[in-house]
Coordinates of C-alpha atoms in Angstrom, one line a residue:
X1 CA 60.9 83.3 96.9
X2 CA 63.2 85.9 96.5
X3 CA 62.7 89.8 95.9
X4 CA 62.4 92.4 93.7
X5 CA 65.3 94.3 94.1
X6 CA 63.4 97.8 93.6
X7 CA 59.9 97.6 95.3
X8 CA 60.7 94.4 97.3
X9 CA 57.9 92.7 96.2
X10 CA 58.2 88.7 95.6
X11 CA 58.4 87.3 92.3
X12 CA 60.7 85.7 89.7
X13 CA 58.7 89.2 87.6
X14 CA 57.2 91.7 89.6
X15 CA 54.1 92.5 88.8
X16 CA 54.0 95.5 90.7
X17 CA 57.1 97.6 88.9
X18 CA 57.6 95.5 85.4
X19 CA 61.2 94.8 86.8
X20 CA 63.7 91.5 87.2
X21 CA 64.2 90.0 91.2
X22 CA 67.9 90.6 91.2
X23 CA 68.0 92.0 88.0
X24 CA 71.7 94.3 88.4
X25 CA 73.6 90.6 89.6
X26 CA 77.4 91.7 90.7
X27 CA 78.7 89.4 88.0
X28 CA 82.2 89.8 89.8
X29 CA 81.3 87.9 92.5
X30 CA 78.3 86.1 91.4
X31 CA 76.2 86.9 94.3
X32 CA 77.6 84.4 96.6
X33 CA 77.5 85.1 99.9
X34 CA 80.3 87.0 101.2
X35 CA 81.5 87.0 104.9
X36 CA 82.0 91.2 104.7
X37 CA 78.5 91.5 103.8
X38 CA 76.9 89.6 106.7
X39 CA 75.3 91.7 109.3
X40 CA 77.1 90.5 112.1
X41 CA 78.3 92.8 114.6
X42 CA 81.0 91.5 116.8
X43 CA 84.3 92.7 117.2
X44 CA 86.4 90.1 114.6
X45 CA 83.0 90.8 112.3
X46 CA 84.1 94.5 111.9
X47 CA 87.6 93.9 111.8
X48 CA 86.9 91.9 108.7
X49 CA 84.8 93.8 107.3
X50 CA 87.4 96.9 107.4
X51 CA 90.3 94.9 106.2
X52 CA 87.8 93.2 103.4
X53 CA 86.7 96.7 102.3
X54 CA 88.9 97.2 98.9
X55 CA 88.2 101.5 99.6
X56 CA 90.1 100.8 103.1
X57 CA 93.2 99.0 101.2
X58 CA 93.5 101.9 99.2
X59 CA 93.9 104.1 101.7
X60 CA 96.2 102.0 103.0
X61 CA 98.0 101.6 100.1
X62 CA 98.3 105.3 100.0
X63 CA 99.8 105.8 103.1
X64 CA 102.5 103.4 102.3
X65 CA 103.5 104.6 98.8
X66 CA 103.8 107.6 100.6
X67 CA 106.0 107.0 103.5
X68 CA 107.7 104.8 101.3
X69 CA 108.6 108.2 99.0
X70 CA 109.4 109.7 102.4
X71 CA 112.2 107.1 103.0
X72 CA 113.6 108.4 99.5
X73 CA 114.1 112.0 99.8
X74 CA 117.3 111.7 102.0
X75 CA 119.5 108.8 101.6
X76 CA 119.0 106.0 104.6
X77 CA 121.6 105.7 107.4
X78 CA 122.7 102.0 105.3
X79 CA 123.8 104.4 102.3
X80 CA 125.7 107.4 104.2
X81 CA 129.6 107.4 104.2
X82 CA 130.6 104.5 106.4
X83 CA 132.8 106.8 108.5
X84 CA 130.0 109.2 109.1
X85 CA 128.1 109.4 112.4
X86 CA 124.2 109.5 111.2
X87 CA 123.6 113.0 112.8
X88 CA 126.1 114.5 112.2
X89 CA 125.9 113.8 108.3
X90 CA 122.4 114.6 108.4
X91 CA 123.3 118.0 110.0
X92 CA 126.0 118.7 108.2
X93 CA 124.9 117.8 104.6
X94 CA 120.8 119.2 104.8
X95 CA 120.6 121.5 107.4
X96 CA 117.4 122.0 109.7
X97 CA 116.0 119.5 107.1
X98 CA 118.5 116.8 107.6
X99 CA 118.2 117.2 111.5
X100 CA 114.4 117.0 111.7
X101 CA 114.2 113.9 109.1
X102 CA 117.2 112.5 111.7
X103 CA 115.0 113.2 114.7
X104 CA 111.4 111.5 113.1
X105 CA 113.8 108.4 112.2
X106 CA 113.6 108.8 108.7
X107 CA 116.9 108.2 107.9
X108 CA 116.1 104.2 108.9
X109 CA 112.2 104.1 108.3
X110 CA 112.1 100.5 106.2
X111 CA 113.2 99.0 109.3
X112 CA 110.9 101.0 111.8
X113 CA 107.6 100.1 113.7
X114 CA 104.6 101.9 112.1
X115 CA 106.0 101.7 108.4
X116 CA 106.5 97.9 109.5
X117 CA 102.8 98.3 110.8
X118 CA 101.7 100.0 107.6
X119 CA 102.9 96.8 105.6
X120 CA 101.3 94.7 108.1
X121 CA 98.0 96.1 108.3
X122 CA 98.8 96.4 103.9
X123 CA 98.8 92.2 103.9
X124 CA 96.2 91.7 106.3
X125 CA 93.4 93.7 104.0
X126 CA 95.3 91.6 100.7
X127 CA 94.8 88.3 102.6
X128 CA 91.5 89.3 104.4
X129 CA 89.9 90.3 100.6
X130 CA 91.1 87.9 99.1
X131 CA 89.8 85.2 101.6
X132 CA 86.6 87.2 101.7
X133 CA 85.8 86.7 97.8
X134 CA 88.0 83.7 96.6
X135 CA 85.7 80.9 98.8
X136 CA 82.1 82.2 97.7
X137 CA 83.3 82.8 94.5
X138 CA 85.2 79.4 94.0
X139 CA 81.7 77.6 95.5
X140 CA 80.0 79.9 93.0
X141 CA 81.8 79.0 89.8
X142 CA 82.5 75.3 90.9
X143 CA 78.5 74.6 91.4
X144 CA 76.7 76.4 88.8
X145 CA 73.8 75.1 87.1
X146 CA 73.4 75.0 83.6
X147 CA 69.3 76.4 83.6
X148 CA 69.5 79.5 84.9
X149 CA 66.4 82.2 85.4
X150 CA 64.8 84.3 82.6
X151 CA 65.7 87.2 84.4
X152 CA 69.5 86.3 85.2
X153 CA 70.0 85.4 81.3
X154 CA 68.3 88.8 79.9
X155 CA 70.7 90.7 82.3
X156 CA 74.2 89.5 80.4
X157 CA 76.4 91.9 77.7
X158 CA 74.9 89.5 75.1
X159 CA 71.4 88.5 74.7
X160 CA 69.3 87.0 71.4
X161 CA 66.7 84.6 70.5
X162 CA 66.8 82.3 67.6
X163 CA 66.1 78.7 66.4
X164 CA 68.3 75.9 66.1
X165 CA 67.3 73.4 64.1
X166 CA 70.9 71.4 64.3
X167 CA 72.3 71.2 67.8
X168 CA 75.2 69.4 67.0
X169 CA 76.5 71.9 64.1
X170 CA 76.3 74.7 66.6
X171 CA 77.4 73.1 69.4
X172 CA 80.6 72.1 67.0
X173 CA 80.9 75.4 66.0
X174 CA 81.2 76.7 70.1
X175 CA 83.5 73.8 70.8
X176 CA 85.7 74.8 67.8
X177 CA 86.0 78.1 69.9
X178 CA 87.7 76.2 73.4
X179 CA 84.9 76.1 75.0
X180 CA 83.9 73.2 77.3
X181 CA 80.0 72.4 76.8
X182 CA 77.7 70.9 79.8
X183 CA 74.1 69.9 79.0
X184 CA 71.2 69.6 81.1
X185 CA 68.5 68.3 79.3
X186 CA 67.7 70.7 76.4
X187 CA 69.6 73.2 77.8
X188 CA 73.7 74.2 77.6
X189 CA 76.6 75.9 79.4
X190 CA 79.4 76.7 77.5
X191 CA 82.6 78.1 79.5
X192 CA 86.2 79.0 78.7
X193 CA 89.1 80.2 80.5
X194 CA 87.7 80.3 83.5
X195 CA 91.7 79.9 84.9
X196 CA 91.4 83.9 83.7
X197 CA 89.4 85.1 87.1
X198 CA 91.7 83.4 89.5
X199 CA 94.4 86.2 87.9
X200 CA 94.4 89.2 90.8
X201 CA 94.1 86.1 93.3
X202 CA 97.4 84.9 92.0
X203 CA 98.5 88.4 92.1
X204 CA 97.6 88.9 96.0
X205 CA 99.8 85.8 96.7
X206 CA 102.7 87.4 94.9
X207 CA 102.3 90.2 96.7
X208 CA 102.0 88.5 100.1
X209 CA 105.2 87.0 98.9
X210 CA 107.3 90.4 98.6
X211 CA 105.8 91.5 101.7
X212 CA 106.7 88.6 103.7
X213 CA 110.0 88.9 102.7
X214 CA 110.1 92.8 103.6
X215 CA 108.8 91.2 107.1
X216 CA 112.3 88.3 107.1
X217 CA 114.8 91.4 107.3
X218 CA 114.1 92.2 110.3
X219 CA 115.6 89.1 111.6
X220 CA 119.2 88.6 111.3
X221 CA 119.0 85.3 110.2
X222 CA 117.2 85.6 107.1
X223 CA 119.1 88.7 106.3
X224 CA 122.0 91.5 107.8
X225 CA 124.2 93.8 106.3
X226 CA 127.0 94.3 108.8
X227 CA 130.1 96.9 108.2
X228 CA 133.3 96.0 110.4
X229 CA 136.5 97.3 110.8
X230 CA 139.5 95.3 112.0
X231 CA 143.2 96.4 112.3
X232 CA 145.8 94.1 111.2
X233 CA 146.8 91.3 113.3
X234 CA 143.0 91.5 115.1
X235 CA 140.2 89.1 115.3
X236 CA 136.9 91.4 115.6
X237 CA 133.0 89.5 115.7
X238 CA 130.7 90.4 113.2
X239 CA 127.5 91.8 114.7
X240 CA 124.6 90.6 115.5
X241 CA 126.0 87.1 114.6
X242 CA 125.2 86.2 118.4
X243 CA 129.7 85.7 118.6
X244 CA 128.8 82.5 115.9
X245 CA 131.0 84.3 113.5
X246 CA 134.9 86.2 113.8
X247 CA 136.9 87.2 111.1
X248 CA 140.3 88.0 111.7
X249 CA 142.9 90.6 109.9
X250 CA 146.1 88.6 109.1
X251 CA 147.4 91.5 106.2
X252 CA 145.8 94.4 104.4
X253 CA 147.7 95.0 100.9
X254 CA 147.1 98.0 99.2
X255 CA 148.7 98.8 95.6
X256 CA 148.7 102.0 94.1
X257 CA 149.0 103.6 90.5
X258 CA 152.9 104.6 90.5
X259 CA 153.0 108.7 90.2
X260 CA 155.8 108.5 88.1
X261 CA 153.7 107.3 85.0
X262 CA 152.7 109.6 82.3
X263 CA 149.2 108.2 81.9
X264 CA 148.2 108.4 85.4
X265 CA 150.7 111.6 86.8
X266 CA 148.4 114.3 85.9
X267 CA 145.3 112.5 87.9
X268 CA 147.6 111.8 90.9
X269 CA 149.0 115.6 90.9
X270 CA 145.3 116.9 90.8
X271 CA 144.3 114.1 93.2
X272 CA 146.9 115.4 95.6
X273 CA 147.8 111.8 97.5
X274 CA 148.4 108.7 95.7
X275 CA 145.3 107.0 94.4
X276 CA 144.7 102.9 95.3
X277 CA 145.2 100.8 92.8
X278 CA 143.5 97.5 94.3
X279 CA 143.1 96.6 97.8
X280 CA 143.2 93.4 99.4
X281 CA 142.6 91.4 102.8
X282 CA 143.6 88.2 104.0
X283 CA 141.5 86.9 106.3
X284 CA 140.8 83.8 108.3
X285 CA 137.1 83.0 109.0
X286 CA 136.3 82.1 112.3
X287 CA 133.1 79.7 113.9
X288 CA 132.7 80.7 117.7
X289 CA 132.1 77.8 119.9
X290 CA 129.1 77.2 122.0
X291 CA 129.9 79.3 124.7
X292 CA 128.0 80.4 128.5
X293 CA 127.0 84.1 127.9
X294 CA 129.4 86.3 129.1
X295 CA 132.2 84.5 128.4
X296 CA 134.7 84.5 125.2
X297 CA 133.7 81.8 122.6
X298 CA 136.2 79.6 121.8
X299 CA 137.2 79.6 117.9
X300 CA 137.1 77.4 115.2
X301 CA 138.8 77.7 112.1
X302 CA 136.1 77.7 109.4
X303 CA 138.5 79.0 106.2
X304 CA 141.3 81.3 104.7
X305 CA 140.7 83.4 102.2
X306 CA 141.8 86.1 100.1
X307 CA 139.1 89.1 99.5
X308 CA 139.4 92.3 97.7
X309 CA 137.7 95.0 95.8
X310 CA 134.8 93.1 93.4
X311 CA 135.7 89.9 93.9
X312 CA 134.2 89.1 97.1
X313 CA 134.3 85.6 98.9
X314 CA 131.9 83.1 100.8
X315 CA 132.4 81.8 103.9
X316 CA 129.5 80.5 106.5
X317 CA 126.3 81.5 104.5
X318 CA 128.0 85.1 104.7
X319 CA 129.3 86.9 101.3
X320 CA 132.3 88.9 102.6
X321 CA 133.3 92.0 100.4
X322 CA 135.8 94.4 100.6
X323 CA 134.3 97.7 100.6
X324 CA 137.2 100.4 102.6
X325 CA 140.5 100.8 104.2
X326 CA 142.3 103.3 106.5
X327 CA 146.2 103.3 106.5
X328 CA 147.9 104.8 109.6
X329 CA 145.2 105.2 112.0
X330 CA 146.1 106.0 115.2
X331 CA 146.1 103.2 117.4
X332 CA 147.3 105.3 120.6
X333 CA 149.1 109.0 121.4
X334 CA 151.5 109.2 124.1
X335 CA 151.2 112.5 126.1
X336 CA 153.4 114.2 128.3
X337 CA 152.2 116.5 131.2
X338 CA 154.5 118.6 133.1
X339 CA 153.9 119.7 136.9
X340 CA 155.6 123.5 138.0
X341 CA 158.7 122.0 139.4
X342 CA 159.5 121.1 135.8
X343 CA 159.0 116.9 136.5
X344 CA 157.6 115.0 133.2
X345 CA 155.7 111.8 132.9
X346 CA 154.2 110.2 130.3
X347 CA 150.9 108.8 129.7
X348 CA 149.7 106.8 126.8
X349 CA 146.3 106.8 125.6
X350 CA 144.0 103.9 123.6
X351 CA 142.4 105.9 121.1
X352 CA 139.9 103.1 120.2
X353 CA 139.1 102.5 124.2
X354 CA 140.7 105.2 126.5
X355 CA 140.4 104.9 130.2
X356 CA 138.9 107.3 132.3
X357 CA 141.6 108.3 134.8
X358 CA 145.0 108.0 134.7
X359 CA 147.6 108.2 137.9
X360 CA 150.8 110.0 136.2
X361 CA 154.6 109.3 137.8
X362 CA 154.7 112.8 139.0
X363 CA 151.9 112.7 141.4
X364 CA 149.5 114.8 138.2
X365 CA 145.9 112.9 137.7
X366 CA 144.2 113.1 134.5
X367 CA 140.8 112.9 134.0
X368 CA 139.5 112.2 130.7
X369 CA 136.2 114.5 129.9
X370 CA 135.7 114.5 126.7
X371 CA 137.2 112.4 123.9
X372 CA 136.7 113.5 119.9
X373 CA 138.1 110.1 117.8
X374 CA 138.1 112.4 114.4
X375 CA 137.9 116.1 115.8
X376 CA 137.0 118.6 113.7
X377 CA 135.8 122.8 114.1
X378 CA 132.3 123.7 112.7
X379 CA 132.5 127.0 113.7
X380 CA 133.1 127.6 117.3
X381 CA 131.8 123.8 117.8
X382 CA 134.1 120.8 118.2
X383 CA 132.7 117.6 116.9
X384 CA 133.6 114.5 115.1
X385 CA 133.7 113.7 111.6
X386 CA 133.7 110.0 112.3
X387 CA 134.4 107.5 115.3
X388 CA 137.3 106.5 114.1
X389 CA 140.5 107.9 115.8
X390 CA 141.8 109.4 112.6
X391 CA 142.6 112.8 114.5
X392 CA 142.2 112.1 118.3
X393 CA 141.4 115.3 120.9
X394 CA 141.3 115.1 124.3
X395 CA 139.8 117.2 126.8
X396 CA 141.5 116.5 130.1
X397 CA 141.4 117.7 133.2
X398 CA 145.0 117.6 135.2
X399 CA 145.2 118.2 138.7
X400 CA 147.5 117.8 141.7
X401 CA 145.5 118.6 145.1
X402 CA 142.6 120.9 145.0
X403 CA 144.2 122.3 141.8
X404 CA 142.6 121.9 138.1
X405 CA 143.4 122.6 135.2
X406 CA 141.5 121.8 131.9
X407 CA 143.5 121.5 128.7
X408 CA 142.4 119.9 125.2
X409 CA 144.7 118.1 123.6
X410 CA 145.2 117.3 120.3
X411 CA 148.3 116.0 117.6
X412 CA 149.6 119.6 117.1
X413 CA 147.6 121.7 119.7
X414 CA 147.0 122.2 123.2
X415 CA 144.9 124.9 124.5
X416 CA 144.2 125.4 128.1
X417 CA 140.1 126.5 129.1
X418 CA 141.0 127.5 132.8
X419 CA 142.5 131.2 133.8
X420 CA 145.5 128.9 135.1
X421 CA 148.4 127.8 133.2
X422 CA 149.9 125.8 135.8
X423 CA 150.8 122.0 133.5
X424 CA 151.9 121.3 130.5
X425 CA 150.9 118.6 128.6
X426 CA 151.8 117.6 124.7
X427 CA 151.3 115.3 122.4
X428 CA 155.3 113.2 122.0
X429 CA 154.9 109.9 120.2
X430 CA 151.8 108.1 118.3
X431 CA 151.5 104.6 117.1
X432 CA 149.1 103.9 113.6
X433 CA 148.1 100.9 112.4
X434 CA 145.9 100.0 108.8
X435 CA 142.6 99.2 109.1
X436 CA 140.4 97.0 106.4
X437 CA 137.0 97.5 106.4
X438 CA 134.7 94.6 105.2
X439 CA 131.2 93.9 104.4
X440 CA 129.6 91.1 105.5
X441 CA 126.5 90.1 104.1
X442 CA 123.6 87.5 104.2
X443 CA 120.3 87.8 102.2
X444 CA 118.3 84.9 102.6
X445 CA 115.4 86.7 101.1
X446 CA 116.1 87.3 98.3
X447 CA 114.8 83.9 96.7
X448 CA 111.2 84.8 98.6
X449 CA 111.2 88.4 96.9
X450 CA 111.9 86.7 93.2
X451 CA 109.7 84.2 93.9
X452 CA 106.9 87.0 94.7
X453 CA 107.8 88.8 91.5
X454 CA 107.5 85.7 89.6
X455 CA 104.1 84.6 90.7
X456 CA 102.8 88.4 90.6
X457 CA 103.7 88.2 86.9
X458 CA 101.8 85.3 86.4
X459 CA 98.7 86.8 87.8
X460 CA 98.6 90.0 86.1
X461 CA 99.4 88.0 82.7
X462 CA 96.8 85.5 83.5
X463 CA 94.1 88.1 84.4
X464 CA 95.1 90.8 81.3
X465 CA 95.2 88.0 78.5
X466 CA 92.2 85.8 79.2
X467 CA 88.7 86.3 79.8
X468 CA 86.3 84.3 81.7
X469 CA 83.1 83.3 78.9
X470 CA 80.4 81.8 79.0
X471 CA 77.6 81.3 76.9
X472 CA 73.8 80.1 77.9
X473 CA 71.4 78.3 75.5
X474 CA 68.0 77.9 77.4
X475 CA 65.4 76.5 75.2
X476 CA 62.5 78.5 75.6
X477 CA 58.7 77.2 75.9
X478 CA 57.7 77.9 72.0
X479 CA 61.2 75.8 70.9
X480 CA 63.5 78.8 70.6
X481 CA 66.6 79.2 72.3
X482 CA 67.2 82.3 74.8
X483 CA 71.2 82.6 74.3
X484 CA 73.1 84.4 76.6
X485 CA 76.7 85.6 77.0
X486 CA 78.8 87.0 79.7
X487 CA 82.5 87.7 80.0
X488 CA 84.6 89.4 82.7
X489 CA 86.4 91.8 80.2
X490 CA 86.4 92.7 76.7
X491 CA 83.0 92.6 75.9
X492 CA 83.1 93.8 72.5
X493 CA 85.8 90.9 71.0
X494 CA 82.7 88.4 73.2
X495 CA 80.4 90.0 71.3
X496 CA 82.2 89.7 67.6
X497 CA 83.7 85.4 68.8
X498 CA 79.5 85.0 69.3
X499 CA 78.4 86.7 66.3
X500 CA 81.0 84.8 64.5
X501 CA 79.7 81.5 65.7
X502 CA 75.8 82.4 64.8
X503 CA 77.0 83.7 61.4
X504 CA 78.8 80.6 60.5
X505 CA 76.0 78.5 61.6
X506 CA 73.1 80.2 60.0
X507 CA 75.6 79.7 56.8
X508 CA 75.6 76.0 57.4
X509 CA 79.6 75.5 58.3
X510 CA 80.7 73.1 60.3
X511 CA 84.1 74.1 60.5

């Protein structure tokens, strides 16, 4: 025997305060028993119950909306100038702003630990509530008797007592409505669209979807977004393909508006330098070999192909687009350092690997300090605009003995940072190359993300445009009927189908 839910005493009626055992039923859930609500207490028990708790998702929820906004203030490191070095632009273009969001990892928070712990702990309570109330409320709905208590009945949105003299007319009339009829003895259970409360069910899955494919990107194989630059003539890997794939630089072709042409003169003159028609690579797609680690692949010829600006090409489960170029990049500088009897020698510098030391033909050493690929002033402060070597410096030191001199270098100055000006060193000769810069791209989640989208939609148009009804007919001791409705939503349209129904039967339709 169950109990009153107000003085506790037992009693389908308590006697005691006049009031219904379980009188205020969570219709939602249908009282079934849920696992959050036990009163275990070990460890998995509380875990449950937090991530079960629909206040704690929330929260949750919260604090990823909101470090998801933080992630949008500044641009992310995938969206800044390709040529840029990520603290440097942050630096340069926000200030004390830009350098703190740099320094918290902002600039590449979808990818980082805690916001990936954020969505994490975001699926488990959507999975963990969902679990907690789909099974008891699937049992629920699935066994539910037709003859239910006086006390549950009287607690529905609708409630009436009347007599039916024709079963069958009214009974017509309900079925006339959708509804599915079950009798047990004298008594019926009309239900439709009960589909409707599975809705925010479908919607959780959905959303497990989208987040399960947030969770893919952070493996390579399901999805990268790599950026390389290869000089023509080269062969360069594409990252974080584990050497699998190598695409190789055979031509870069660049065409450009002619400056001579009344319609695009003006723009060119303003533009100051001419301005790129179209661009285009050919490249030949390589597969690397299995291979011992450490050693150089061997390479497979996978396809040729012809890529340029909006018309990228396939190759390998990759989608190759052309997205930059450099033309006449310096591939290396030749210096010359002078010792005081006036003897010359030449060195010549990689600019996209330079050595350390170098042992000159006049018996000078230079020692390579500090190397700036795309040197630039702020201020007093020498940095880099980029790592490419667009305008090499040098900072060298030159010696002979236990003398030292420190010089930098660059294409058209050399300034010395000791007291002694003992060798001179200049720039001479240079060698430049173009450079293409391609895209390479793979997105194997994007199907999982539509896919969550899809079934999300489905939910949230099964839940909004159905209700769950039922209607009770318990016949009653003196041969009237206690009728009872309930419905998950919209109770006032419940309330006008059923007054319909009883209208149109007292009248005597059948329709």
């Amino acid at each position: 025997m169950q109990k009153c839910s107000k003085c506790k005493h037992e009693n389908e009626k308590c006697d005691h305060c006049g009031s219904y055992v379980n009188e205020k039923m969570d219709m939602r859930y249908e009282n079934a028993d849920r696992r959050s609500q036990q009163r275990n207490q070990t460890m998995i028990d509380k875990v449950w119950r937090f991530f079960a708790s629909v206040r704690n998702g929330m929260y949750i929820l919260f604090l990823t909306l909101l470090a998801t906004a933080l992630g949008t203030i500044l641009p992310q490191r995938a969206y800044i100038p390709i040529d840029r070095l990520a603290q440097e632009f942050y630096e340069s273009e926000y200030g004390n702003f830009g350098s703190l969001y740099y320094a918290l990892g902002f600039d590449q928070l979808y990818s980082s630990w805690w916001y990936m712990t954020l969505l994490g702990m975001l699926g488990a309570s959507i999975l963990i509530a969902s679990i907690d109330r789909f099974f008891p409320l699937y049992r629920a709905l699935k066994l539910q008797p037709v003859k239910r208590k006086k006390h549950f009945l009287i607690s529905q949105v609708y409630v009436r007592n009347m007599e039916i003299s024709d079963h069958e007319i009214l009974l017509k009339q309900i079925r006339a409505r959708r509804y599915r009829i079950r009798q047990d003895g004298q008594d019926y259970l009309a239900e439709k669209n009960r589909f409707a409360r599975w809705g925010p069910y479908v919607n959780h899955i959905g959303l497990l979807l989208v987040l399960l494919a947030a969770f893919l990107r952070l493996f390579p194989y399901f999805y990268q977004d790599e950026f390389v630059w290869i000089r023509d003539g080269e062969t360069a890997v594409v990252p974080d393909t584990d050497q699998s794939l190598f695409i190789k630089n055979e031509q870069f072709h660049v065409d450009t508006y002619d400056k001579d042409d009344p319609k695009f003169k003006a723009a060119i003159e303003q533009e100051g330098r001419s301005i790129p028609k179209s661009f285009t690579t050919d490249i030949i797609v390589y597969e690397g070999e299995d291979h011992i680690a450490g050693d150089t692949p061997g390479l497979r010829v996978l396809t040729q192909l012809k890529v340029s600006v909006n018309h990228p090409v396939k190759a390998a489960g990759f989608t190759i687009y052309q997205s930059g170029y450099q033309l006449n990049e310096f591939s290396s500088l030749t210096l010359r350092a002078e010792n005081e009897e006036g003897i010359s020698a030449d060195l010549k510098v990689d600019t996209d690997n330079p050595q350390a030391n170098y042992t000159l033909d006049n018996g000078l050493q230079a020692t390579l300090v500090d190397y700036y690929p795309d040197y630039q002033l702020d201020g007093d402060k020498m940095t880099t605009a980029s790592k490419y070597p667009r305008n090499p410096a040098f900072v060298f030191d030159i010696s002979e003995g236990d003398n030292t001199q420190r010089l930098f270098i660059a294409i058209d100055e050399v300034v010395s940072e000791t007291e002694t000006n003992k060798y001179n060193v200049r720039a001479v000769d240079y060698d430049t190359h173009n450079v293409t810069g391609l895209s390479v791209k793979r997105d194997l989640t994007l199907p999982v993300f539509l896919l969550g989208g899809l079934i999300f939609m489905i939910g949230l148009v099964q839940g909004l445009y159905w209700q769950h009804r039922r209607i009770w007919l318990q016949r009653q001791p003196d041969g009237s009927y206690l009728i009872a409705g309930h419905t998950n939503k919209h109770a006032s349209s419940f309330e006008r189908e059923l007054d319909s129904i009883f209208y149109n039967y007292d009248k005597g339709e059948s329709s």
